[in-house]
C-alpha cells in the first residue's frame, strides 16, 4: 500500500491558515516541501495492537519467569516467520538485589547485506514490581506500554518491510535490537529503604538499569556494528502520549531528532511529537550512544511539574487499557516514513 500524504497535508495547511484568497502564498510556499516525502507503506496499528495484546497475554515478562521465556521464543519466531535474520544473545546479569537474571537480547536484521543501516532499539522485558503503584507495590504488572508497545511496533515494521515488493523496499537495511533486563533497576525514589548493592557499579559509570544494552555494548552483535543511527522506542503505546526532545538524544544525535520530529509534523503527528526539550533520561540509548551508535529516544514523558513520566509508569495501570492505536500509528508511521527517507 502506498501513502499519498500530499492531499491531507495540503488540506491541513489550508485549514490552519484559515484562508482562501489573501494567504494563498502561504500554502503555496509550504507545498513543495511536503512533496519531498517518499512513498512509505501504511503502518497497520491494528496489527501492532494485536502484537502488544499477545505479549500481555503471556503475563509479565519478568526475567527468570516462564512467561519471559515463552515471550522471547514467540518474538524470535515472529521475526523468523517474516524472513529476517535472527540472532539471540543470551547472558546472565546480576540485578541490584543480587539476583541472577537469565536474559537474552534479540537481534533481527532486514536486508542484512545493505551497507547503510538504521537500528530500531526497544526493550522486551517488564519491571518485576509496580513500585510506583498506590497499593500493589510488589506486584508484577503487564507492561503494555512499558515493554510491549515498542516490541509491537518493531514486529509490525518487520512484517511490513518484508511484505513490500522490490519497488517499495527502503534503501537502507533495518535492524531490530530488542534488549532484555532493561527495567530491573533500582529506583531511589521508591526503594530508598533497599540497599543498592550495585552502588559501586553505578559510580563506575554503569547502572542497575539497562542491563541488556550494557551487555550488548560490550559484546556487540553483529560484531563491529556501525549503523547510520538508532531510534529507541520506549513507552510508545499509551493514549495521549507526549514525546519531548530528550537531552541525551539531542547531545548525541540532534540531526536525527530533528529529522524524526519534522517527519512527524509533516505527516500530522505533532500532537504526539512536541517541539519541547527535556532533561536526559537513563535508558538504553545511553549505552548504545557510548558504544558509538548515535541513538535518539522516543519515550512518553513531558517535563511538567511532578508528573515527569505518565501516571501509569511502573504501576499496575500499565495494562492494555492504556494502549491507544492512534499512538501506535503515530510512532510506527513516523519511524517508517523516516526510514523511507534514507
Ligand atoms: Zn520501565
Short mmCIF file of N, CA, C and O in Angstrom, two decimals, residues 167-281:
data_model
loop_
_atom_site.label_atom_id
_atom_site.label_comp_id
_atom_site.label_asym_id
_atom_site.label_seq_id
_atom_site.Cartn_x
_atom_site.Cartn_y
_atom_site.Cartn_z
N UNK A 167 10.00 -2.68 -5.51
CA UNK A 167 9.87 -1.26 -5.83
C UNK A 167 9.60 -0.41 -4.59
O UNK A 167 9.76 0.80 -4.60
N UNK A 168 9.16 -1.03 -3.52
CA UNK A 168 8.86 -0.30 -2.29
C UNK A 168 9.74 -0.74 -1.12
O UNK A 168 9.35 -0.62 0.04
N UNK A 169 10.92 -1.25 -1.45
CA UNK A 169 11.85 -1.65 -0.39
C UNK A 169 12.74 -0.45 -0.07
O UNK A 169 13.21 0.22 -0.98
N UNK A 170 12.96 -0.16 1.21
CA UNK A 170 13.78 1.02 1.55
C UNK A 170 15.24 0.82 1.11
O UNK A 170 15.69 -0.30 0.92
N UNK A 171 15.94 1.95 0.97
CA UNK A 171 17.33 1.91 0.50
C UNK A 171 18.29 1.43 1.59
O UNK A 171 19.43 1.08 1.31
N UNK A 172 17.82 1.43 2.82
CA UNK A 172 18.68 1.03 3.95
C UNK A 172 18.25 -0.32 4.51
O UNK A 172 17.10 -0.73 4.35
N UNK A 173 19.19 -1.00 5.15
CA UNK A 173 18.84 -2.17 5.95
C UNK A 173 18.29 -1.70 7.29
O UNK A 173 18.57 -0.58 7.74
N UNK A 174 17.46 -2.51 7.91
CA UNK A 174 16.88 -2.14 9.21
C UNK A 174 17.14 -3.28 10.19
O UNK A 174 16.86 -4.45 9.88
N UNK A 175 17.67 -2.93 11.35
CA UNK A 175 17.92 -3.91 12.39
C UNK A 175 17.03 -3.64 13.59
O UNK A 175 16.89 -2.50 14.02
N UNK A 176 16.43 -4.68 14.09
CA UNK A 176 15.61 -4.57 15.30
C UNK A 176 16.42 -5.23 16.42
O UNK A 176 16.69 -6.42 16.37
N UNK A 177 16.79 -4.43 17.39
CA UNK A 177 17.58 -4.96 18.50
C UNK A 177 16.77 -4.77 19.78
O UNK A 177 16.51 -3.64 20.22
N UNK A 178 16.33 -5.90 20.33
CA UNK A 178 15.43 -5.90 21.48
C UNK A 178 16.24 -6.29 22.72
O UNK A 178 16.73 -7.41 22.83
N UNK A 179 16.37 -5.34 23.63
CA UNK A 179 17.16 -5.57 24.84
C UNK A 179 16.31 -6.22 25.92
O UNK A 179 15.12 -5.96 26.05
N UNK A 180 16.99 -7.03 26.71
CA UNK A 180 16.36 -7.66 27.87
C UNK A 180 16.84 -6.94 29.13
O UNK A 180 17.78 -6.13 29.08
N UNK A 181 16.18 -7.20 30.25
CA UNK A 181 16.63 -6.72 31.57
C UNK A 181 16.89 -5.22 31.61
O UNK A 181 17.84 -4.76 32.24
N UNK A 182 16.04 -4.48 30.92
CA UNK A 182 16.16 -3.02 30.98
C UNK A 182 15.59 -2.47 32.27
O UNK A 182 16.09 -1.51 32.84
N UNK A 183 14.50 -3.12 32.72
CA UNK A 183 13.63 -2.47 33.71
C UNK A 183 13.72 -3.05 35.12
O UNK A 183 12.81 -2.90 35.91
N UNK A 184 14.85 -3.72 35.43
CA UNK A 184 15.01 -4.33 36.75
C UNK A 184 15.85 -3.40 37.64
O UNK A 184 16.52 -3.85 38.55
N UNK A 185 15.83 -2.12 37.39
CA UNK A 185 16.73 -1.21 38.07
C UNK A 185 16.27 -0.76 39.45
O UNK A 185 15.13 -0.99 39.86
N UNK A 186 17.19 -0.11 40.11
CA UNK A 186 16.95 0.42 41.45
C UNK A 186 16.47 1.87 41.35
O UNK A 186 17.12 2.71 40.74
N UNK A 187 15.31 2.13 41.90
CA UNK A 187 14.72 3.47 41.86
C UNK A 187 14.78 4.07 43.25
O UNK A 187 14.04 3.67 44.15
N UNK A 188 15.66 5.03 43.45
CA UNK A 188 15.87 5.58 44.80
C UNK A 188 14.62 6.29 45.32
O UNK A 188 14.44 6.44 46.52
N UNK A 189 13.73 6.70 44.41
CA UNK A 189 12.53 7.42 44.86
C UNK A 189 11.51 6.48 45.49
O UNK A 189 10.67 6.91 46.28
N UNK A 190 11.57 5.20 45.16
CA UNK A 190 10.60 4.24 45.71
C UNK A 190 11.26 3.16 46.54
O UNK A 190 10.60 2.45 47.29
N UNK A 191 12.58 3.00 46.39
CA UNK A 191 13.26 1.88 47.04
C UNK A 191 14.38 2.36 47.95
O UNK A 191 15.39 1.68 48.15
N UNK A 192 14.17 3.56 48.49
CA UNK A 192 15.20 4.16 49.32
C UNK A 192 15.60 3.29 50.50
O UNK A 192 16.73 3.39 50.99
N UNK A 193 14.66 2.42 50.94
CA UNK A 193 14.97 1.59 52.10
C UNK A 193 15.84 0.40 51.75
O UNK A 193 16.44 -0.24 52.61
N UNK A 194 15.94 0.12 50.43
CA UNK A 194 16.77 -1.01 49.99
C UNK A 194 18.21 -0.56 49.82
O UNK A 194 18.50 0.54 49.40
N UNK A 195 19.07 -1.47 50.12
CA UNK A 195 20.49 -1.16 49.89
C UNK A 195 20.78 -1.45 48.41
O UNK A 195 20.52 -2.53 47.92
N UNK A 196 21.27 -0.45 47.75
CA UNK A 196 21.61 -0.65 46.33
C UNK A 196 22.95 -1.36 46.26
O UNK A 196 24.00 -0.76 46.44
N UNK A 197 22.88 -2.65 45.98
CA UNK A 197 24.10 -3.44 46.01
C UNK A 197 25.04 -3.13 44.84
O UNK A 197 26.16 -3.61 44.81
N UNK A 198 24.53 -2.36 43.89
CA UNK A 198 25.38 -2.05 42.73
C UNK A 198 25.82 -0.59 42.74
O UNK A 198 26.16 -0.03 41.72
N UNK A 199 25.81 0.00 43.94
CA UNK A 199 26.22 1.41 44.02
C UNK A 199 27.63 1.59 43.47
O UNK A 199 27.91 2.57 42.77
N UNK A 200 28.48 0.63 43.73
CA UNK A 200 29.86 0.73 43.25
C UNK A 200 29.88 0.73 41.73
O UNK A 200 30.62 1.49 41.10
N UNK A 201 29.05 -0.11 41.15
CA UNK A 201 28.99 -0.19 39.69
C UNK A 201 28.53 1.13 39.10
O UNK A 201 29.07 1.62 38.11
N UNK A 202 27.50 1.72 39.75
CA UNK A 202 26.99 2.98 39.23
C UNK A 202 28.04 4.07 39.31
O UNK A 202 28.12 4.93 38.44
N UNK A 203 28.85 4.02 40.35
CA UNK A 203 29.89 5.04 40.47
C UNK A 203 30.95 4.88 39.38
O UNK A 203 31.70 5.79 39.10
N UNK A 204 30.99 3.70 38.76
CA UNK A 204 31.95 3.48 37.67
C UNK A 204 31.32 3.74 36.31
O UNK A 204 31.85 3.32 35.28
N UNK A 205 30.16 4.38 36.29
CA UNK A 205 29.55 4.73 35.01
C UNK A 205 28.55 3.70 34.52
O UNK A 205 27.97 3.86 33.46
N UNK A 206 28.38 2.61 35.29
CA UNK A 206 27.36 1.62 34.93
C UNK A 206 26.04 2.02 35.55
O UNK A 206 25.87 3.13 36.05
N UNK A 207 25.07 1.12 35.51
CA UNK A 207 23.76 1.42 36.06
C UNK A 207 23.08 0.10 36.39
O UNK A 207 23.37 -0.93 35.78
N UNK A 208 22.16 0.14 37.36
CA UNK A 208 21.38 -1.07 37.65
C UNK A 208 20.26 -1.23 36.63
O UNK A 208 19.60 -2.26 36.57
N UNK A 209 20.02 -0.19 35.81
CA UNK A 209 19.06 -0.27 34.72
C UNK A 209 19.79 -0.69 33.44
O UNK A 209 21.01 -0.67 33.36
N UNK A 210 18.99 -1.08 32.44
CA UNK A 210 19.56 -1.26 31.09
C UNK A 210 20.66 -2.32 31.04
O UNK A 210 21.70 -2.13 30.40
N UNK A 211 20.44 -3.45 31.71
CA UNK A 211 21.48 -4.47 31.77
C UNK A 211 21.71 -5.11 30.41
O UNK A 211 22.83 -5.48 30.06
N UNK A 212 20.65 -5.25 29.63
CA UNK A 212 20.80 -5.84 28.30
C UNK A 212 21.61 -4.98 27.34
O UNK A 212 22.47 -5.46 26.62
N UNK A 213 21.33 -3.67 27.34
CA UNK A 213 22.08 -2.79 26.44
C UNK A 213 23.52 -2.63 26.91
O UNK A 213 24.43 -2.48 26.10
N UNK A 214 23.73 -2.67 28.24
CA UNK A 214 25.11 -2.60 28.73
C UNK A 214 25.91 -3.81 28.29
O UNK A 214 27.07 -3.70 27.89
N UNK A 215 25.25 -4.98 28.35
CA UNK A 215 25.94 -6.21 27.91
C UNK A 215 26.23 -6.14 26.42
O UNK A 215 27.33 -6.44 25.96
N UNK A 216 25.22 -5.74 25.66
CA UNK A 216 25.37 -5.66 24.20
C UNK A 216 26.46 -4.66 23.80
O UNK A 216 27.24 -4.90 22.88
N UNK A 217 26.51 -3.52 24.50
CA UNK A 217 27.50 -2.50 24.16
C UNK A 217 28.92 -3.04 24.29
O UNK A 217 29.83 -2.62 23.58
N UNK A 218 29.10 -4.00 25.20
CA UNK A 218 30.44 -4.58 25.40
C UNK A 218 30.66 -5.82 24.55
O UNK A 218 31.77 -6.33 24.44
N UNK A 219 29.57 -6.34 23.97
CA UNK A 219 29.64 -7.58 23.18
C UNK A 219 28.72 -7.43 21.97
O UNK A 219 27.70 -8.10 21.84
N UNK A 220 29.12 -6.54 21.07
CA UNK A 220 28.20 -6.17 20.00
C UNK A 220 27.86 -7.32 19.05
O UNK A 220 28.73 -8.06 18.61
N UNK A 221 26.57 -7.44 18.78
CA UNK A 221 26.05 -8.35 17.75
C UNK A 221 25.16 -7.51 16.84
O UNK A 221 24.19 -6.91 17.32
N UNK A 222 25.48 -7.46 15.54
CA UNK A 222 26.65 -8.02 14.85
C UNK A 222 27.96 -7.36 15.34
O UNK A 222 27.94 -6.23 15.83
N UNK A 223 29.07 -8.07 15.15
CA UNK A 223 30.37 -7.54 15.57
C UNK A 223 30.69 -6.27 14.78
O UNK A 223 30.30 -6.13 13.62
N UNK A 224 31.39 -5.35 15.44
CA UNK A 224 31.80 -4.08 14.80
C UNK A 224 30.63 -3.34 14.16
O UNK A 224 30.74 -2.78 13.08
N UNK A 225 29.52 -3.36 14.85
CA UNK A 225 28.27 -2.83 14.31
C UNK A 225 28.34 -1.32 14.11
O UNK A 225 28.67 -0.58 15.04
N UNK A 226 28.04 -0.85 12.92
CA UNK A 226 28.10 0.60 12.63
C UNK A 226 26.91 1.06 11.79
O UNK A 226 27.05 1.38 10.62
N UNK A 227 25.73 1.11 12.36
CA UNK A 227 24.58 1.65 11.60
C UNK A 227 24.71 3.18 11.49
O UNK A 227 25.52 3.79 12.19
N UNK A 228 23.90 3.76 10.62
CA UNK A 228 23.93 5.22 10.49
C UNK A 228 23.44 5.89 11.77
O UNK A 228 24.00 6.88 12.22
N UNK A 229 22.39 5.35 12.33
CA UNK A 229 21.88 5.86 13.60
C UNK A 229 20.85 4.87 14.16
O UNK A 229 20.43 3.95 13.45
N UNK A 230 20.47 5.11 15.40
CA UNK A 230 19.48 4.24 16.04
C UNK A 230 18.33 5.05 16.62
O UNK A 230 18.49 6.23 16.97
N UNK A 231 17.16 4.41 16.68
CA UNK A 231 15.98 5.02 17.30
C UNK A 231 15.48 4.06 18.38
O UNK A 231 15.13 2.92 18.08
N UNK A 232 15.49 4.53 19.62
CA UNK A 232 14.99 3.71 20.73
C UNK A 232 13.52 4.02 20.97
O UNK A 232 13.13 5.19 21.07
N UNK A 233 12.71 2.98 21.04
CA UNK A 233 11.28 3.12 21.33
C UNK A 233 11.01 2.60 22.74
O UNK A 233 11.28 1.45 23.05
N UNK A 234 10.48 3.47 23.61
CA UNK A 234 10.19 3.05 24.99
C UNK A 234 8.90 3.75 25.43
O UNK A 234 8.82 4.99 25.39
N UNK A 235 7.92 2.97 25.84
CA UNK A 235 6.61 3.52 26.23
C UNK A 235 6.01 4.32 25.08
O UNK A 235 5.83 5.54 25.16
N UNK A 236 5.70 3.62 24.02
CA UNK A 236 5.24 4.27 22.80
C UNK A 236 3.82 3.84 22.41
O UNK A 236 3.47 3.87 21.23
N UNK A 237 3.00 3.44 23.41
CA UNK A 237 1.68 2.95 23.04
C UNK A 237 0.51 3.56 23.78
O UNK A 237 -0.64 3.26 23.47
N UNK A 238 0.76 4.44 24.74
CA UNK A 238 -0.34 4.87 25.60
C UNK A 238 -1.13 6.03 24.99
O UNK A 238 -0.60 6.86 24.26
N UNK A 239 -2.38 6.06 25.36
CA UNK A 239 -3.27 7.16 24.96
C UNK A 239 -2.68 8.50 25.38
O UNK A 239 -2.12 8.63 26.49
N UNK A 240 -2.77 9.48 24.50
CA UNK A 240 -2.27 10.83 24.77
C UNK A 240 -0.78 10.89 25.09
O UNK A 240 -0.33 11.74 25.86
N UNK A 241 -0.01 9.99 24.51
CA UNK A 241 1.44 10.01 24.75
C UNK A 241 2.03 11.33 24.25
O UNK A 241 1.56 11.90 23.27
N UNK A 242 3.04 11.79 24.98
CA UNK A 242 3.76 13.01 24.58
C UNK A 242 5.24 12.68 24.51
O UNK A 242 5.83 12.21 25.48
N UNK A 243 5.84 12.96 23.37
CA UNK A 243 7.26 12.71 23.18
C UNK A 243 7.98 14.05 23.08
O UNK A 243 7.80 14.79 22.11
N UNK A 244 8.74 14.38 24.12
CA UNK A 244 9.54 15.60 24.06
C UNK A 244 10.97 15.24 23.67
O UNK A 244 11.34 14.07 23.63
N UNK A 245 11.75 16.27 23.37
CA UNK A 245 13.08 16.06 22.78
C UNK A 245 14.10 15.90 23.91
O UNK A 245 14.61 16.89 24.45
N UNK A 246 14.43 14.66 24.20
CA UNK A 246 15.21 14.29 25.38
C UNK A 246 16.68 14.66 25.19
O UNK A 246 17.24 14.52 24.10
N UNK A 247 17.30 15.11 26.28
CA UNK A 247 18.61 15.76 26.16
C UNK A 247 19.73 14.85 25.67
O UNK A 247 20.57 15.27 24.86
N UNK A 248 19.79 13.61 26.14
CA UNK A 248 20.86 12.70 25.67
C UNK A 248 20.73 12.45 24.17
O UNK A 248 21.73 12.33 23.47
N UNK A 249 19.50 12.40 23.70
CA UNK A 249 19.26 12.26 22.26
C UNK A 249 19.79 13.48 21.52
O UNK A 249 20.47 13.37 20.49
N UNK A 250 19.51 14.67 22.06
CA UNK A 250 19.94 15.91 21.40
C UNK A 250 21.46 16.04 21.41
O UNK A 250 22.07 16.47 20.44
N UNK A 251 22.07 15.65 22.53
CA UNK A 251 23.53 15.77 22.64
C UNK A 251 24.25 14.87 21.65
O UNK A 251 25.31 15.21 21.12
N UNK A 252 23.69 13.70 21.41
CA UNK A 252 24.39 12.70 20.59
C UNK A 252 23.93 12.68 19.13
O UNK A 252 24.71 12.27 18.26
N UNK A 253 22.70 13.08 18.87
CA UNK A 253 22.16 12.92 17.52
C UNK A 253 21.05 13.95 17.25
O UNK A 253 19.94 13.60 16.87
N UNK A 254 21.40 15.20 17.42
CA UNK A 254 20.40 16.25 17.25
C UNK A 254 19.78 16.22 15.85
O UNK A 254 18.59 16.45 15.68
N UNK A 255 20.61 15.90 14.86
CA UNK A 255 20.09 15.86 13.49
C UNK A 255 19.03 14.77 13.33
O UNK A 255 18.07 14.94 12.57
N UNK A 256 19.19 13.68 14.04
CA UNK A 256 18.19 12.60 13.95
C UNK A 256 16.91 13.00 14.66
O UNK A 256 15.80 12.74 14.18
N UNK A 257 17.04 13.65 15.81
CA UNK A 257 15.85 14.17 16.49
C UNK A 257 15.09 15.11 15.57
O UNK A 257 13.88 14.99 15.38
N UNK A 258 15.84 16.04 14.96
CA UNK A 258 15.19 17.00 14.05
C UNK A 258 14.49 16.27 12.91
O UNK A 258 13.34 16.58 12.56
N UNK A 259 15.17 15.30 12.34
CA UNK A 259 14.61 14.57 11.20
C UNK A 259 13.31 13.88 11.58
O UNK A 259 12.29 14.02 10.91
N UNK A 260 13.32 13.16 12.69
CA UNK A 260 12.14 12.39 13.10
C UNK A 260 10.99 13.32 13.49
O UNK A 260 9.84 13.11 13.09
N UNK A 261 11.31 14.36 14.25
CA UNK A 261 10.24 15.28 14.70
C UNK A 261 9.65 16.05 13.51
O UNK A 261 8.45 16.33 13.48
N UNK A 262 10.50 16.37 12.55
CA UNK A 262 9.99 17.07 11.36
C UNK A 262 9.09 16.17 10.52
O UNK A 262 8.07 16.61 10.00
N UNK A 263 9.49 14.90 10.38
CA UNK A 263 8.64 13.95 9.66
C UNK A 263 7.29 13.83 10.38
O UNK A 263 6.22 13.87 9.75
N UNK A 264 7.33 13.71 11.70
CA UNK A 264 6.09 13.58 12.47
C UNK A 264 5.17 14.78 12.22
O UNK A 264 3.96 14.63 12.00
N UNK A 265 5.76 15.97 12.23
CA UNK A 265 4.96 17.18 11.99
C UNK A 265 4.38 17.18 10.58
O UNK A 265 3.22 17.54 10.37
N UNK A 266 5.20 16.74 9.65
CA UNK A 266 4.79 16.79 8.24
C UNK A 266 3.64 15.82 7.96
O UNK A 266 2.81 16.08 7.09
N UNK A 267 3.60 14.70 8.66
CA UNK A 267 2.53 13.73 8.38
C UNK A 267 1.41 13.81 9.42
O UNK A 267 0.55 12.93 9.48
N UNK A 268 1.42 14.85 10.23
CA UNK A 268 0.25 15.14 11.05
C UNK A 268 0.27 14.62 12.48
O UNK A 268 -0.78 14.45 13.09
N UNK A 269 1.47 14.37 13.04
CA UNK A 269 1.52 13.83 14.39
C UNK A 269 2.22 14.76 15.38
O UNK A 269 2.83 14.29 16.36
N UNK A 270 2.11 16.05 15.17
CA UNK A 270 2.79 16.95 16.11
C UNK A 270 2.04 17.09 17.43
O UNK A 270 2.55 17.70 18.36
N UNK A 271 0.86 16.47 17.54
CA UNK A 271 0.23 16.45 18.87
C UNK A 271 0.90 15.38 19.76
O UNK A 271 0.75 15.40 20.98
N UNK A 272 1.67 14.46 19.15
CA UNK A 272 2.43 13.49 19.93
C UNK A 272 3.89 13.92 20.08
O UNK A 272 4.46 13.86 21.16
N UNK A 273 4.50 14.38 18.97
CA UNK A 273 5.91 14.75 18.96
C UNK A 273 6.03 16.25 19.19
O UNK A 273 5.86 17.05 18.27
N UNK A 274 6.30 16.63 20.44
CA UNK A 274 6.31 18.04 20.81
C UNK A 274 7.70 18.64 20.60
O UNK A 274 8.71 18.01 20.91
N UNK A 275 7.70 19.87 20.11
CA UNK A 275 8.98 20.56 19.95
C UNK A 275 9.35 21.22 21.27
O UNK A 275 9.40 22.43 21.39
N UNK A 276 9.57 20.37 22.25
CA UNK A 276 9.93 20.84 23.59
C UNK A 276 11.09 20.00 24.09
O UNK A 276 11.04 18.77 24.03
N UNK A 277 12.14 20.64 24.56
CA UNK A 277 13.31 19.91 25.04
C UNK A 277 13.08 19.46 26.48
O UNK A 277 12.32 20.07 27.23
N UNK A 278 13.74 18.37 26.85
CA UNK A 278 13.57 17.83 28.20
C UNK A 278 14.90 17.26 28.68
O UNK A 278 15.77 16.90 27.88
N UNK A 279 15.07 17.15 30.01
CA UNK A 279 16.34 16.64 30.56
C UNK A 279 16.60 15.19 30.15
O UNK A 279 15.70 14.47 29.75
N UNK A 280 17.84 14.76 30.28
CA UNK A 280 18.23 13.41 29.90
C UNK A 280 17.60 12.34 30.78
O UNK A 280 17.30 12.56 31.95
N UNK A 281 17.37 11.19 30.18
CA UNK A 281 16.76 10.05 30.87
C UNK A 281 17.70 8.85 30.77
O UNK A 281 18.31 8.64 29.72
#
